[in-house]
Amino acid sequence: MLTAGLFVGAAPAQAATCTLVQSEIYNGANIISWAQGLEGCSGDVYWEIQSGDSGTWQVAQSGTTHYDNNVQSYYGDVDLPCYLRVYAKFGSQEKLTQPARNNNCGVG
């Protein structure tokens, strides 16, 4: 019985696993998209959309988004840099997408 009790006690710790989710950037014909969020927990994720348009990576947009055990899709086109990548951080977890070219960017 003691072993069964220890096993049951270990199960909730497994359920508390928290994973930062950051998909690669999808570059469609008329849209750029990616998904980001948390699986297994709630919390605030710091994110950056980084631009490589000038030849070096610079932060174009940044913020913090609260996720409650969910993953959300993001879309854009002319509002995003011509060459971009997305960075996300939650606690000690960090994700960085591969760079993608945005053919619909607003060059002005």
PDB file of C-alpha atoms in Angstrom:
ATOM      1  CA  MET A   1       0.000   0.000   0.000  1.00  0.00           C
ATOM      2  CA  LEU A   2       2.814   2.401   0.709  1.00  0.00           C
ATOM      3  CA  THR A   3       4.144   2.029  -2.831  1.00  0.00           C
ATOM      4  CA  ALA A   4       0.707   2.748  -4.287  1.00  0.00           C
ATOM      5  CA  GLY A   5       0.464   5.866  -2.135  1.00  0.00           C
ATOM      6  CA  LEU A   6       3.823   7.126  -3.386  1.00  0.00           C
ATOM      7  CA  PHE A   7       2.845   6.475  -6.970  1.00  0.00           C
ATOM      8  CA  VAL A   8      -0.402   8.397  -6.601  1.00  0.00           C
ATOM      9  CA  GLY A   9       1.473  11.246  -4.938  1.00  0.00           C
ATOM     10  CA  ALA A  10       3.814  11.520  -7.927  1.00  0.00           C
ATOM     11  CA  ALA A  11       1.033  11.905 -10.487  1.00  0.00           C
ATOM     12  CA  PRO A  12       0.125  15.552  -9.714  1.00  0.00           C
ATOM     13  CA  ALA A  13       3.739  16.647 -10.177  1.00  0.00           C
ATOM     14  CA  GLN A  14       3.651  15.236 -13.689  1.00  0.00           C
ATOM     15  CA  ALA A  15       0.440  17.129 -14.406  1.00  0.00           C
ATOM     16  CA  ALA A  16       2.181  20.366 -13.386  1.00  0.00           C
ATOM     17  CA  THR A  17       4.579  20.189 -16.340  1.00  0.00           C
ATOM     18  CA  CYS A  18       4.602  23.515 -18.124  1.00  0.00           C
ATOM     19  CA  THR A  19       5.772  23.830 -21.716  1.00  0.00           C
ATOM     20  CA  LEU A  20       6.371  26.968 -23.752  1.00  0.00           C
ATOM     21  CA  VAL A  21       5.013  26.422 -27.269  1.00  0.00           C
ATOM     22  CA  GLN A  22       6.380  28.408 -30.203  1.00  0.00           C
ATOM     23  CA  SER A  23       5.785  27.162 -33.744  1.00  0.00           C
ATOM     24  CA  GLU A  24       7.959  28.038 -36.689  1.00  0.00           C
ATOM     25  CA  ILE A  25       6.743  30.915 -38.865  1.00  0.00           C
ATOM     26  CA  TYR A  26       4.417  29.918 -41.698  1.00  0.00           C
ATOM     27  CA  ASN A  27       4.939  32.049 -44.787  1.00  0.00           C
ATOM     28  CA  GLY A  28       1.834  31.768 -46.952  1.00  0.00           C
ATOM     29  CA  ALA A  29       1.011  33.502 -50.205  1.00  0.00           C
ATOM     30  CA  ASN A  30      -0.637  36.468 -48.485  1.00  0.00           C
ATOM     31  CA  ILE A  31      -0.029  35.929 -44.786  1.00  0.00           C
ATOM     32  CA  ILE A  32       2.572  35.266 -42.130  1.00  0.00           C
ATOM     33  CA  SER A  33       1.471  33.201 -39.127  1.00  0.00           C
ATOM     34  CA  TRP A  34       2.780  31.383 -36.078  1.00  0.00           C
ATOM     35  CA  ALA A  35       1.419  29.892 -32.865  1.00  0.00           C
ATOM     36  CA  GLN A  36       2.508  30.608 -29.310  1.00  0.00           C
ATOM     37  CA  GLY A  37       1.320  29.709 -25.829  1.00  0.00           C
ATOM     38  CA  LEU A  38       1.659  27.501 -22.783  1.00  0.00           C
ATOM     39  CA  GLU A  39       0.677  23.875 -22.319  1.00  0.00           C
ATOM     40  CA  GLY A  40       0.048  22.541 -18.826  1.00  0.00           C
ATOM     41  CA  CYS A  41       0.003  25.836 -16.938  1.00  0.00           C
ATOM     42  CA  SER A  42      -0.913  29.508 -16.934  1.00  0.00           C
ATOM     43  CA  GLY A  43       1.459  32.434 -17.030  1.00  0.00           C
ATOM     44  CA  ASP A  44       2.873  35.431 -18.839  1.00  0.00           C
ATOM     45  CA  VAL A  45       5.081  34.879 -21.883  1.00  0.00           C
ATOM     46  CA  TYR A  46       7.472  37.610 -22.982  1.00  0.00           C
ATOM     47  CA  TRP A  47       7.762  37.789 -26.783  1.00  0.00           C
ATOM     48  CA  GLU A  48       9.605  39.736 -29.446  1.00  0.00           C
ATOM     49  CA  ILE A  49       9.126  40.085 -33.176  1.00  0.00           C
ATOM     50  CA  GLN A  50      12.642  40.719 -34.402  1.00  0.00           C
ATOM     51  CA  SER A  51      13.504  42.388 -37.697  1.00  0.00           C
ATOM     52  CA  GLY A  52      16.550  41.544 -39.768  1.00  0.00           C
ATOM     53  CA  ASP A  53      15.755  44.168 -42.407  1.00  0.00           C
ATOM     54  CA  SER A  54      18.802  46.297 -41.534  1.00  0.00           C
ATOM     55  CA  GLY A  55      21.229  43.379 -41.629  1.00  0.00           C
ATOM     56  CA  THR A  56      21.304  42.927 -37.848  1.00  0.00           C
ATOM     57  CA  TRP A  57      18.514  41.624 -35.612  1.00  0.00           C
ATOM     58  CA  GLN A  58      16.560  44.360 -33.825  1.00  0.00           C
ATOM     59  CA  VAL A  59      13.360  44.237 -31.779  1.00  0.00           C
ATOM     60  CA  ALA A  60      10.485  45.528 -33.930  1.00  0.00           C
ATOM     61  CA  GLN A  61       7.680  44.715 -31.468  1.00  0.00           C
ATOM     62  CA  SER A  62       7.625  43.197 -28.000  1.00  0.00           C
ATOM     63  CA  GLY A  63       5.216  42.524 -25.186  1.00  0.00           C
ATOM     64  CA  THR A  64       3.879  40.083 -22.662  1.00  0.00           C
ATOM     65  CA  THR A  65       0.856  37.858 -23.259  1.00  0.00           C
ATOM     66  CA  HIS A  66      -0.973  35.820 -20.617  1.00  0.00           C
ATOM     67  CA  TYR A  67      -1.849  32.262 -21.602  1.00  0.00           C
ATOM     68  CA  ASP A  68      -4.108  29.980 -19.582  1.00  0.00           C
ATOM     69  CA  ASN A  69      -3.036  26.514 -20.755  1.00  0.00           C
ATOM     70  CA  ASN A  70      -3.689  27.417 -24.386  1.00  0.00           C
ATOM     71  CA  VAL A  71      -1.923  28.100 -27.672  1.00  0.00           C
ATOM     72  CA  GLN A  72      -2.982  31.023 -29.858  1.00  0.00           C
ATOM     73  CA  SER A  73      -2.358  31.709 -33.543  1.00  0.00           C
ATOM     74  CA  TYR A  74      -1.021  35.064 -34.743  1.00  0.00           C
ATOM     75  CA  TYR A  75      -1.329  36.492 -38.255  1.00  0.00           C
ATOM     76  CA  GLY A  76       0.118  39.463 -40.088  1.00  0.00           C
ATOM     77  CA  ASP A  77       1.526  40.722 -43.369  1.00  0.00           C
ATOM     78  CA  VAL A  78       2.157  44.409 -44.133  1.00  0.00           C
ATOM     79  CA  ASP A  79       2.442  45.180 -40.404  1.00  0.00           C
ATOM     80  CA  LEU A  80       5.447  42.856 -40.016  1.00  0.00           C
ATOM     81  CA  PRO A  81       9.093  43.306 -41.040  1.00  0.00           C
ATOM     82  CA  CYS A  82      10.285  42.001 -44.417  1.00  0.00           C
ATOM     83  CA  TYR A  83      12.687  39.568 -42.725  1.00  0.00           C
ATOM     84  CA  LEU A  84      11.634  38.417 -39.286  1.00  0.00           C
ATOM     85  CA  ARG A  85      11.885  35.883 -36.520  1.00  0.00           C
ATOM     86  CA  VAL A  86       9.943  35.434 -33.270  1.00  0.00           C
ATOM     87  CA  TYR A  87      11.462  35.000 -29.807  1.00  0.00           C
ATOM     88  CA  ALA A  88       9.537  33.827 -26.727  1.00  0.00           C
ATOM     89  CA  LYS A  89      10.574  33.369 -23.084  1.00  0.00           C
ATOM     90  CA  PHE A  90       8.761  31.823 -20.130  1.00  0.00           C
ATOM     91  CA  GLY A  91      10.816  31.274 -16.996  1.00  0.00           C
ATOM     92  CA  SER A  92      13.935  29.398 -18.069  1.00  0.00           C
ATOM     93  CA  GLN A  93      12.357  28.251 -21.358  1.00  0.00           C
ATOM     94  CA  GLU A  94      13.263  30.159 -24.523  1.00  0.00           C
ATOM     95  CA  LYS A  95      12.246  29.604 -28.155  1.00  0.00           C
ATOM     96  CA  LEU A  96      13.472  31.321 -31.309  1.00  0.00           C
ATOM     97  CA  THR A  97      12.029  30.633 -34.746  1.00  0.00           C
ATOM     98  CA  GLN A  98      14.021  30.290 -37.917  1.00  0.00           C
ATOM     99  CA  PRO A  99      14.038  33.557 -39.910  1.00  0.00           C
ATOM    100  CA  ALA A 100      11.332  33.973 -42.553  1.00  0.00           C
ATOM    101  CA  ARG A 101      10.929  36.344 -45.478  1.00  0.00           C
ATOM    102  CA  ASN A 102       7.687  38.343 -45.575  1.00  0.00           C
ATOM    103  CA  ASN A 103       6.877  39.085 -49.211  1.00  0.00           C
ATOM    104  CA  ASN A 104       3.924  41.299 -48.225  1.00  0.00           C
ATOM    105  CA  CYS A 105       5.799  43.614 -45.885  1.00  0.00           C
ATOM    106  CA  GLY A 106       5.122  47.326 -45.974  1.00  0.00           C
ATOM    107  CA  VAL A 107       8.255  48.820 -47.465  1.00  0.00           C
ATOM    108  CA  GLY A 108       7.991  52.525 -47.257  1.00  0.00           C
TER     109      GLY A 108
END
